[in-house]
CSV table of C-alpha atoms in Angstrom, one decimal:
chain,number,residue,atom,x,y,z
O,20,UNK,CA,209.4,-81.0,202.1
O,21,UNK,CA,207.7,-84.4,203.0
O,22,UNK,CA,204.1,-84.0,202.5
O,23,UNK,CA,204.1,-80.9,200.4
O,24,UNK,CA,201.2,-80.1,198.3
O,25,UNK,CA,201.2,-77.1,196.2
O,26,UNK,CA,198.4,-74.7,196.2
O,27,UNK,CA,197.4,-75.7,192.7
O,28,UNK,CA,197.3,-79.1,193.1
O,29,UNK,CA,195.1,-78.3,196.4
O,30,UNK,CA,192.3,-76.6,194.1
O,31,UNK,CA,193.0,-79.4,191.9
O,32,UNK,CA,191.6,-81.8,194.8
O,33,UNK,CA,188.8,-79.4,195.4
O,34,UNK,CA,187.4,-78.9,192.1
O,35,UNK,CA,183.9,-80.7,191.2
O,36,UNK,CA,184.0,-83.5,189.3
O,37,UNK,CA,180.8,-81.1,187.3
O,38,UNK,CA,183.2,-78.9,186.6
O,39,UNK,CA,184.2,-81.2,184.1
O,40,UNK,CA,187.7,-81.1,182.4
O,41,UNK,CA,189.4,-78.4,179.7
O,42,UNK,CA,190.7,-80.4,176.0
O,43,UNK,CA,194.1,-80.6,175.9
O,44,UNK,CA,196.4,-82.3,173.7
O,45,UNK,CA,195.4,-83.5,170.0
O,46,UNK,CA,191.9,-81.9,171.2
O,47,UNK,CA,193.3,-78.6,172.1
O,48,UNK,CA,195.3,-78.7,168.9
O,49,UNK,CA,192.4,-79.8,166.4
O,50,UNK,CA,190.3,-76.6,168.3
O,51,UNK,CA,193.2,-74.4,167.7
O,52,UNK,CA,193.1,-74.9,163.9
O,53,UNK,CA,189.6,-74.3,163.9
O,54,UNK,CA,188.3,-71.6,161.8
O,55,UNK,CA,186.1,-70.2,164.4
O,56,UNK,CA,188.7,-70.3,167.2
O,57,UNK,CA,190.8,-66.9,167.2
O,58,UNK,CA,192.8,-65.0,169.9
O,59,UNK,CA,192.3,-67.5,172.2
O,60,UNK,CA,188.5,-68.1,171.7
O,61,UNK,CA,185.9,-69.5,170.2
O,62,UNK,CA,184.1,-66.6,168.0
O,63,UNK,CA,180.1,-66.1,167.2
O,64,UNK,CA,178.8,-65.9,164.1
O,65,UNK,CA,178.5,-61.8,163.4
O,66,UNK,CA,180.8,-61.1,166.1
O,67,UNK,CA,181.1,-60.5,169.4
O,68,UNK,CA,178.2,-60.1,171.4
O,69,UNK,CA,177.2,-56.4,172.2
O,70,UNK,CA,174.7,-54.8,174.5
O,71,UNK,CA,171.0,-54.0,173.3
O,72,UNK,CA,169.8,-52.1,176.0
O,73,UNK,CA,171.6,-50.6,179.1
O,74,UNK,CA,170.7,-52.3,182.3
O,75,UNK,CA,172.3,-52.0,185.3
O,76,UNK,CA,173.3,-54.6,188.0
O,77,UNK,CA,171.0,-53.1,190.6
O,78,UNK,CA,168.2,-53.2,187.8
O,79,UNK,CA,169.1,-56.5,187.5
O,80,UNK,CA,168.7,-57.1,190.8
O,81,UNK,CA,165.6,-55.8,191.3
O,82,UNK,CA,164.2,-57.6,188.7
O,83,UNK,CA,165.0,-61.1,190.2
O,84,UNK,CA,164.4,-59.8,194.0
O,85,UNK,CA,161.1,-57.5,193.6
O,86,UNK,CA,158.5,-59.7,195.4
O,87,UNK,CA,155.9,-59.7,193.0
O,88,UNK,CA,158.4,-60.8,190.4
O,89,UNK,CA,159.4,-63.2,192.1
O,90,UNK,CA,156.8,-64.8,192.8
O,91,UNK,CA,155.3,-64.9,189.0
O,92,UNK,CA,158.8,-66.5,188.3
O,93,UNK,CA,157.3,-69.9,189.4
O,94,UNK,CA,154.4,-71.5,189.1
O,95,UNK,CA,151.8,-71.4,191.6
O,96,UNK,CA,150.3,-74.9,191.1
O,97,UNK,CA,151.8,-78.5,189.9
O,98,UNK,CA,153.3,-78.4,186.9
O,99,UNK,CA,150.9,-81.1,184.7
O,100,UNK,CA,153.7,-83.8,183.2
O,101,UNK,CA,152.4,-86.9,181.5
O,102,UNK,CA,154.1,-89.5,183.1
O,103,UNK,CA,155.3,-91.4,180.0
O,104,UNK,CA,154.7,-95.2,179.4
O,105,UNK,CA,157.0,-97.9,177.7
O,106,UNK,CA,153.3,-98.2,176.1
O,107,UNK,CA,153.9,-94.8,174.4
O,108,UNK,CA,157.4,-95.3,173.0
O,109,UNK,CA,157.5,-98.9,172.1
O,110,UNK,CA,155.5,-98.5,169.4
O,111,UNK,CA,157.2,-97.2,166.0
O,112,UNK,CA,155.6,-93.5,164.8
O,113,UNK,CA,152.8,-94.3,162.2
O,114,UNK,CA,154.3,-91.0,160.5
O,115,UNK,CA,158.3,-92.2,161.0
O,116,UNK,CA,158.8,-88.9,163.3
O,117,UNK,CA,157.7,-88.5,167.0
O,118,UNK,CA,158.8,-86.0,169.4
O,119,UNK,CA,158.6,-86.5,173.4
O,120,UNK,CA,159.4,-82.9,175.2
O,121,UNK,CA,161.3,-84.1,178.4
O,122,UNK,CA,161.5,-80.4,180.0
O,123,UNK,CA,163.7,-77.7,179.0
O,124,UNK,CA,165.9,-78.8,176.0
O,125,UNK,CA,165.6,-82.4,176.6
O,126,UNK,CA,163.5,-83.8,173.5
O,127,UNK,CA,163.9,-87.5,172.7
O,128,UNK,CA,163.3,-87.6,168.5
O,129,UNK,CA,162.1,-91.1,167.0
O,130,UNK,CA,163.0,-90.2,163.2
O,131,UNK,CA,163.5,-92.9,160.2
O,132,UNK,CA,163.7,-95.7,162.7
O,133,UNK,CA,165.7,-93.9,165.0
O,134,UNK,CA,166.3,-92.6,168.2
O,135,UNK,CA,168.2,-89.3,168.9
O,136,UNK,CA,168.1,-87.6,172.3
O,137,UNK,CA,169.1,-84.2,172.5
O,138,UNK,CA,170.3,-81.9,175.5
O,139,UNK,CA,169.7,-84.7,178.1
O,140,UNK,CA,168.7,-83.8,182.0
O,141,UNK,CA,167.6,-85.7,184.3
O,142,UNK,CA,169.5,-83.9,187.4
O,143,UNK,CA,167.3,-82.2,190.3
O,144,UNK,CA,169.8,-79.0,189.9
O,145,UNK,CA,171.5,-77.5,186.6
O,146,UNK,CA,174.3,-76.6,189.2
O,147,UNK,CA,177.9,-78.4,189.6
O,148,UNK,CA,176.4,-79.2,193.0
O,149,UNK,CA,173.5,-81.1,194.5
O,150,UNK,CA,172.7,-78.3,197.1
O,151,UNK,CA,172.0,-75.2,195.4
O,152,UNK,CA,171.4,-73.5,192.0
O,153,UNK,CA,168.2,-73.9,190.0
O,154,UNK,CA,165.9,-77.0,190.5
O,155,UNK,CA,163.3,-79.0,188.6
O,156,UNK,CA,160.2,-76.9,189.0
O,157,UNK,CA,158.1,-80.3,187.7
O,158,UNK,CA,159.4,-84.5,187.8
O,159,UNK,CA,161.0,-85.6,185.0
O,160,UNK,CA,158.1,-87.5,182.8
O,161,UNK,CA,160.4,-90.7,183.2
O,162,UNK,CA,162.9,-92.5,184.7
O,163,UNK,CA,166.3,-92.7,182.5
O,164,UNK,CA,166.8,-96.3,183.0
O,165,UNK,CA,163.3,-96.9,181.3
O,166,UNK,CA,163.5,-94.7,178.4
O,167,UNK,CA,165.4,-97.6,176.4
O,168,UNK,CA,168.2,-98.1,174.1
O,169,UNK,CA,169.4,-94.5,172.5
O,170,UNK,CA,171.3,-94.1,169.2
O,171,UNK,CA,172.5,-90.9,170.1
O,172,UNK,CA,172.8,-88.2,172.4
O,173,UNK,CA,173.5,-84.9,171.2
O,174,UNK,CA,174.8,-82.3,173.3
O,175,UNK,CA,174.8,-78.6,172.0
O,176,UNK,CA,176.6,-77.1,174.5
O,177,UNK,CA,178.4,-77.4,178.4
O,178,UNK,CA,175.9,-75.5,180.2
O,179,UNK,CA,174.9,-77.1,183.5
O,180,UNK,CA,171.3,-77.1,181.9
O,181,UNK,CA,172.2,-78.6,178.6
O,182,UNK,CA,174.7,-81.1,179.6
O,183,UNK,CA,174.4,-82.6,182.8
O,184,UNK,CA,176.9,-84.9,185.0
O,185,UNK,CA,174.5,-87.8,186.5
O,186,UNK,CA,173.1,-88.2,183.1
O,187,UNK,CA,176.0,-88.1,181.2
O,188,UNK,CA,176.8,-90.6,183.9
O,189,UNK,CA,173.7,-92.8,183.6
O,190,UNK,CA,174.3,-92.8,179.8
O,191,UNK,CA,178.0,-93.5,179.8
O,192,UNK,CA,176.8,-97.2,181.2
O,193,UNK,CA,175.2,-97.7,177.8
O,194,UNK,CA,176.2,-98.7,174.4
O,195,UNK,CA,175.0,-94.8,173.0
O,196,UNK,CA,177.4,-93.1,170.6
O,197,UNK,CA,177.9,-89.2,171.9
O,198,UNK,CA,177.7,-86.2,169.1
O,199,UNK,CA,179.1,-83.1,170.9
O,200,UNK,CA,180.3,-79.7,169.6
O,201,UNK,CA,184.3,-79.5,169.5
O,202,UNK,CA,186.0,-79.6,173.1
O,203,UNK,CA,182.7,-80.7,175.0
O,204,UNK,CA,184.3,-84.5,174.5
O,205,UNK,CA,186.9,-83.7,177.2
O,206,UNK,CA,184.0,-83.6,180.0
O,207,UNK,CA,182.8,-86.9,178.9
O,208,UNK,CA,186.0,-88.3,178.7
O,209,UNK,CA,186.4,-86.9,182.1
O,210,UNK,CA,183.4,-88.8,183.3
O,211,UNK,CA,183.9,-92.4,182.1
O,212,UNK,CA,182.1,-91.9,178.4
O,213,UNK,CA,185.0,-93.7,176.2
O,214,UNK,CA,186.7,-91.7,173.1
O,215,UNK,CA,185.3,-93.9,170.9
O,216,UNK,CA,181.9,-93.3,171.5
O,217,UNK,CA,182.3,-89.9,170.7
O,218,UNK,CA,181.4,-87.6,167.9
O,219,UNK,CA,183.3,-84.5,168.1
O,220,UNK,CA,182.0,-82.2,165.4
O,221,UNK,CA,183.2,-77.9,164.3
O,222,UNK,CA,180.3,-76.2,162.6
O,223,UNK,CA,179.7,-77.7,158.8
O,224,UNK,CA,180.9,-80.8,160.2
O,225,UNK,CA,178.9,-83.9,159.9
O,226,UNK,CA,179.1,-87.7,160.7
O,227,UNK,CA,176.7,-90.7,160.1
O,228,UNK,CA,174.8,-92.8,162.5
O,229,UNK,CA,172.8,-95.6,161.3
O,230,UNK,CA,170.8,-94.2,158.8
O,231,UNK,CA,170.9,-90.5,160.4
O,232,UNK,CA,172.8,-88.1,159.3
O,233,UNK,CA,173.9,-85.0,162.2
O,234,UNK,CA,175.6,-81.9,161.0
O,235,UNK,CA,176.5,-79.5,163.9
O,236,UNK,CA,175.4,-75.9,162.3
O,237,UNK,CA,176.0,-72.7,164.1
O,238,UNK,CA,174.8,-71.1,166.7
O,239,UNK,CA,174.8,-67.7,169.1
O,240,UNK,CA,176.2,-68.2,172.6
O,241,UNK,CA,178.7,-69.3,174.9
O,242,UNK,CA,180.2,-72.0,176.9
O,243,UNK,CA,181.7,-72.8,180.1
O,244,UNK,CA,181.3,-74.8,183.5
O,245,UNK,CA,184.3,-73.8,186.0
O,246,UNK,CA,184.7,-71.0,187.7
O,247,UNK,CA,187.0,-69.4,184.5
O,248,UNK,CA,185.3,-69.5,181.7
O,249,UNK,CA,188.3,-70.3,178.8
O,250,UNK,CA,186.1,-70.5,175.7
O,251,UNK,CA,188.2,-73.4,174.7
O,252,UNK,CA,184.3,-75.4,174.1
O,253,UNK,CA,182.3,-75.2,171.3
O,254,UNK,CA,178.4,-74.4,170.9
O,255,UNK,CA,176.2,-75.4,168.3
O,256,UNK,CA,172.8,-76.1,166.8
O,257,UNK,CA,171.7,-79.7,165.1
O,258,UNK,CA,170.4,-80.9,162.0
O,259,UNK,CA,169.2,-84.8,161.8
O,260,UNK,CA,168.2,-86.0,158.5
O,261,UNK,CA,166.7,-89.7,157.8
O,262,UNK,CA,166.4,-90.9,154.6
O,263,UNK,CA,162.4,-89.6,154.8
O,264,UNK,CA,162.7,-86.8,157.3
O,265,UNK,CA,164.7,-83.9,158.9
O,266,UNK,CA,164.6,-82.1,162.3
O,267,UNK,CA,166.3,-79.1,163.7
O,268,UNK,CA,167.7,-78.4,167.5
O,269,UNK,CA,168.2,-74.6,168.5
O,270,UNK,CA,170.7,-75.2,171.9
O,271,UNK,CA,171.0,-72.3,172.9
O,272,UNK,CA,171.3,-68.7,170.7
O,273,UNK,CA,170.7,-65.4,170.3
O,274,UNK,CA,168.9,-64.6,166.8
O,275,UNK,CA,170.9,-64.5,163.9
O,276,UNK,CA,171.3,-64.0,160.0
O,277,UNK,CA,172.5,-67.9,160.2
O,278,UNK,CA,169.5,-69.0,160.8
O,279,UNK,CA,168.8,-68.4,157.0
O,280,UNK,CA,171.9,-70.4,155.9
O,281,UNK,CA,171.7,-73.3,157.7
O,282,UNK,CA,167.8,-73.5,156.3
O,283,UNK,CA,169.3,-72.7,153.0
O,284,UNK,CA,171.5,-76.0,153.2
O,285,UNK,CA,169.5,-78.4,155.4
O,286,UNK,CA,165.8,-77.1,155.2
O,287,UNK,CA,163.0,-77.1,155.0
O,288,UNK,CA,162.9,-79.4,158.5
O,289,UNK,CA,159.2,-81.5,159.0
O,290,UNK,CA,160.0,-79.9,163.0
O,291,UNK,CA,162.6,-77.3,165.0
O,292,UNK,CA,163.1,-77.3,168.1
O,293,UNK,CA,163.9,-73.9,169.4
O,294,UNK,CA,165.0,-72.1,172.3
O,295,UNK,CA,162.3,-69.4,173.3
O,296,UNK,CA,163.0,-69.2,177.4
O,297,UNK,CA,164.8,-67.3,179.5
O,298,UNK,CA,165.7,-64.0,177.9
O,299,UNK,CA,165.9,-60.9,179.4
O,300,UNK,CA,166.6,-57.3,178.2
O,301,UNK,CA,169.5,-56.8,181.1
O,302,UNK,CA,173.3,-56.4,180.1
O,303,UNK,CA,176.0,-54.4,182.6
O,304,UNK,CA,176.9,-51.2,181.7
O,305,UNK,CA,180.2,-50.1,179.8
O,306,UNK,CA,180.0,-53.6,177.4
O,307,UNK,CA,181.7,-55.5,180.2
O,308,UNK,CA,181.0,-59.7,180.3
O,309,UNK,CA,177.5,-60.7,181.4
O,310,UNK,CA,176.7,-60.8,185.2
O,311,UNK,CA,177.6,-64.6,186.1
O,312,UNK,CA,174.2,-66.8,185.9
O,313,UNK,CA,172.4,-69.3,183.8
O,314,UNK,CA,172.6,-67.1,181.1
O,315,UNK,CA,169.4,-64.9,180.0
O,316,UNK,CA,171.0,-62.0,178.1
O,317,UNK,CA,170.3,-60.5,174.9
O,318,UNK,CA,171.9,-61.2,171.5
O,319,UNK,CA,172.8,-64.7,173.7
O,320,UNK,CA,169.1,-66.3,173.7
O,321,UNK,CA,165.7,-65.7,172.0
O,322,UNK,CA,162.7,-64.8,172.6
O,323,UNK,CA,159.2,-66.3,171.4
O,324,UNK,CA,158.9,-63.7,168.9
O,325,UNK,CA,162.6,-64.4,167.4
O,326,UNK,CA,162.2,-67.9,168.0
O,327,UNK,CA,159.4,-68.2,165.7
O,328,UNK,CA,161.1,-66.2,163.3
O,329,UNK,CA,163.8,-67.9,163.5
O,330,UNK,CA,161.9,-70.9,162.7
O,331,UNK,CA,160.3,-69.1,159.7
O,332,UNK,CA,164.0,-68.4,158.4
O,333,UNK,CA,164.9,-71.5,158.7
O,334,UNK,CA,161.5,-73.0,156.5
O,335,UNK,CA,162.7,-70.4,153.7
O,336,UNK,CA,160.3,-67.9,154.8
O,337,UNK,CA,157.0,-70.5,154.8
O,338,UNK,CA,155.0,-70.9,158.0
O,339,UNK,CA,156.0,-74.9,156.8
O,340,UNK,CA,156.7,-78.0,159.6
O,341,UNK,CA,155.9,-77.7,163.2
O,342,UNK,CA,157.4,-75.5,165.8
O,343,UNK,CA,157.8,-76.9,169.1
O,344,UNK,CA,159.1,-74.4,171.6
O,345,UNK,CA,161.8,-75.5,174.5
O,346,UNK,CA,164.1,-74.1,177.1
O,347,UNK,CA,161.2,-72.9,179.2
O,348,UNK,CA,159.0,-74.7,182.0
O,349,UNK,CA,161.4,-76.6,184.1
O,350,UNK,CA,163.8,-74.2,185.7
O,351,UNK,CA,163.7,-70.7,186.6
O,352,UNK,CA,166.6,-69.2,184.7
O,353,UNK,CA,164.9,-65.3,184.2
O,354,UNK,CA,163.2,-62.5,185.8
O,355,UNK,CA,159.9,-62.7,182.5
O,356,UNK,CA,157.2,-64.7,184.8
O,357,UNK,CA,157.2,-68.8,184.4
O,358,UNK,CA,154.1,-69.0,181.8
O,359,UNK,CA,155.1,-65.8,179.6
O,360,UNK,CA,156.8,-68.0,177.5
O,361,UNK,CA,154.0,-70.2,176.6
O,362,UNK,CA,151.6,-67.5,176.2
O,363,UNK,CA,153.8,-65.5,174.0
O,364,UNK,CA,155.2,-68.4,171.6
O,365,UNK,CA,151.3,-68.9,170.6
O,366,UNK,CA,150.7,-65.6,170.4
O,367,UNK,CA,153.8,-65.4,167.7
O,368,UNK,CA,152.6,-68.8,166.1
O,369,UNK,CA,149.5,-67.3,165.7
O,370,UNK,CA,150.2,-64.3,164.0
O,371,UNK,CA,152.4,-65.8,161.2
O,372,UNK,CA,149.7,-69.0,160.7
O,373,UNK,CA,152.4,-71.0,161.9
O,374,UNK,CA,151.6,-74.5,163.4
O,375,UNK,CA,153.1,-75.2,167.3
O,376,UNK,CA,152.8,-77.7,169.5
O,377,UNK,CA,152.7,-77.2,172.9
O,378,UNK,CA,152.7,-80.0,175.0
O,379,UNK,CA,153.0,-81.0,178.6
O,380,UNK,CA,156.2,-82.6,179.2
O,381,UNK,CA,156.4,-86.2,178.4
O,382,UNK,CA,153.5,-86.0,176.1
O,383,UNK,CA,154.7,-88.1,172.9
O,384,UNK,CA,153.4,-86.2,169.6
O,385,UNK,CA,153.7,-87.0,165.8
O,386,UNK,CA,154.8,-84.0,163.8
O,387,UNK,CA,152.3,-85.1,160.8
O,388,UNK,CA,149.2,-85.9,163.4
O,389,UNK,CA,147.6,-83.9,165.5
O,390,UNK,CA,149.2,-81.5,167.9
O,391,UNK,CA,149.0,-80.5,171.1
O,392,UNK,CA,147.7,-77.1,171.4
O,393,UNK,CA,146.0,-76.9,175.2
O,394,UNK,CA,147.3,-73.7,176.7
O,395,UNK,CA,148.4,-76.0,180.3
O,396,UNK,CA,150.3,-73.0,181.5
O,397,UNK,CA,147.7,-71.0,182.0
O,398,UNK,CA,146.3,-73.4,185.0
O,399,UNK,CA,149.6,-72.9,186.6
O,400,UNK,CA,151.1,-70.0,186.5
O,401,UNK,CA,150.8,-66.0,186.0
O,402,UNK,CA,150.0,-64.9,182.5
O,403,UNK,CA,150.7,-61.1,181.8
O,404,UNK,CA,147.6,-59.2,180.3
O,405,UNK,CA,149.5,-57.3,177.6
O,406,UNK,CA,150.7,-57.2,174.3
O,407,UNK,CA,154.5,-58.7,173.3
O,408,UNK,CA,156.4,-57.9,169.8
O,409,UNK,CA,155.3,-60.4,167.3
O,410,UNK,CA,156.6,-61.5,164.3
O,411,UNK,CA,155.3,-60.2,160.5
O,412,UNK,CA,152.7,-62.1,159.2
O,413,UNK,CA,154.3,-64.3,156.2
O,414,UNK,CA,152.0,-63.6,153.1
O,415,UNK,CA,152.3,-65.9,149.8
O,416,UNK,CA,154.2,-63.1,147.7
O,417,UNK,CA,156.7,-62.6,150.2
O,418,UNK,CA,156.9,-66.4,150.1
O,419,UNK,CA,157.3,-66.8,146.4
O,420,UNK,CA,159.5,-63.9,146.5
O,421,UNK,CA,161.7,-65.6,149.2
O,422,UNK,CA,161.7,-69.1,147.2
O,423,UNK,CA,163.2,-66.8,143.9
O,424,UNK,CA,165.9,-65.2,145.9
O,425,UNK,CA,167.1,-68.5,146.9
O,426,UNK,CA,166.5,-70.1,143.4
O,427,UNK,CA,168.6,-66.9,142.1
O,428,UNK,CA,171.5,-68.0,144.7
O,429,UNK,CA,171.8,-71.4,143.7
């Protein structure tokens, strides 16, 4: 019939260009001989994720509803941000490694001469649209267009926090090379970033920029932007080595005995960057799939407590390199109040000796200086007056002993 359209190809026309698009073709194929891709999905490392605890919906619920919750989920003043300068960034790192926390994941990472961007957003919503979901709870420190010339963006994962459309956008006008996990390319590809300008890497996978070398190393999580989630998209952590230094980049995960590996084979790291923000001890009953949402789930993200340990793991057991703490700050994505996260990461630090930095986003830091340590979110927002699980304190014969069981393994 003349002007027939099928129903399909209706949804089709409706469907956000956010949403992205799935691989297909040589992509779909190269996921499909992938050695973590089985019955139709991508797998975690250790397995599918299982409950912890037993928390229903209308728990749940509560917890993001309950007034008083609520309003300890955001802070109750400005957010400080240092409104970064071309001043700070155009000159080199005395040290060769300088870190500038953007918000969230987003942490631009000066090493060996040069200039890695990871988990990129500069959107007012991690939401496929402009009108609702979770917004910026502080300015980005500074515009994109004024940030300068990128090597490389890596991407660790399609969540709309993580990887995000008017950025990808922005960037796509530039001369930046991509490095995504495998299938994430399709949504670039989708949105005007050309395939050869792309790094598509599996896990243990590796490619060279400049002098740089990024290996995508594995992580606990999941992916997905539509409104059916196909697991046909990969999720990963980073490792970026220079000739004189190395850095690691969490994404997002759950804690894990990997974290042990990948130090095994890439560490010790002069910094991580690790996920310690919206977690939460809520899972529906009877093992069924998470309750649709950002994502704050057990055995899916970390805590501060894991997260530092998770850094220790990866340092071979040492309280070695700096920890800097991201995915917390700039949206509310959990029912634990806005500055717990903070509060709690020092807290862990502490109790292991281990050195953190904590600063306000946009603040430019050297690794090998001095760090930021000022407790900013305590100006701002709620603190809770009790005590969280910390990690063990590392002594030096658990250290040595550590450093012989690896010796032993090699």
């Amino acid at each position: 019939m003349a002007g027939f359209r099928s129903q399909s190809s209706g949804l089709r026309a409706l469907r956000p260009a956010a949403f992205g698009a799935d691989p297909s073709g040589e992509r779909m194929a190269r996921i499909r001989r992938s050695p973590h891709y089985r019955d139709g999905v991508f797998q975690n490392p250790g397995g599918p994720t299982r409950p912890r605890s037993e928390g229903s919906a209308r728990d749940l619920a509560k917890s993001y509803f309950d007034r008083e919750t609520r309003y300890h989920r955001a802070p109750r003043g400005t957010v400080p941000v240092h409104s970064t300068t071309l001043a700070d960034l155009a000159r080199p790192p005395v040290t060769g490694l300088r870190l500038t926390w953007m918000g969230h994941s987003s942490v631009l990472t000066e090493i060996d001469g040069q200039r890695v961007l990871f988990d990129p957003v500069w959107g007012e919503r991690c939401s496929p649209f402009p009108f609702v979901g979770p917004r910026r709870l502080h300015p980005v420190p500074l515009p994109l267009a004024t940030l300068g010339p990128v090597d490389v963006v890596v991407i660790s994962h399609d969540h709309y926090d993580h990887l995000d459309l008017p950025t990808v956008k922005a960037l796509a006008g530039t001369d930046t090379l991509f490095a995504v996990p495998l299938g994430v390319g399709a949504h670039l590809e989708h949105w005007g970033v050309s395939a050869d300008r792309l790094r598509e890497l599996d896990w243990y996978e590796a490619t060279r920029v400049g002098g740089l070398t990024l290996t995508a190393t594995p992580a606990r999580h999941f992916c997905g932007r539509g409104l059916r989630n196909t697991q046909h998209t990969l999720w990963a952590s980073w490792v970026v080595a220079g000739a004189e230094h190395r850095v690691y980049h969490s994404g997002d995960t759950g804690y894990f005995d990997g974290f042990k590996d990948i130090g095994a084979d890439h560490g010790p790291f002069d910094a991580t960057m690790i996920q310690i923000g919206a977690y939460s001890d809520f899972w529906p009953k009877d093992g069924l799939d998470p309750i649709p949402g950002p994502g704050s789930w057990p055995e899916i993200h970390m805590n501060p407590a894991e997260g530092v340990q998770a850094h220790l793991d990866l340092q071979r057991g040492r309280p070695d390199g700096v920890f800097l703490p991201i995915h917390w700050g700039t949206f509310n994505l959990a029912p634990h109040p806005w500055a717990e996260p903070g509060e709690w990461t020092m807290a862990a630090a502490d109790a292991v000796g281990q050195p953190a930095a904590f600063p306000v986003p946009g603040l430019p830091f050297e690794p090998a200086g001095e760090l930021p340590t000022k407790t900013w979110w305590r100006d701002v927002g709620h603190v809770p007056h009790h005590k969280w699980p910390l990690p063990d304190p590392v002594t030096d014969a658990s250290a040595a002993q550590e450093d012989l069981d690896l010796v032993g393994e090699e």
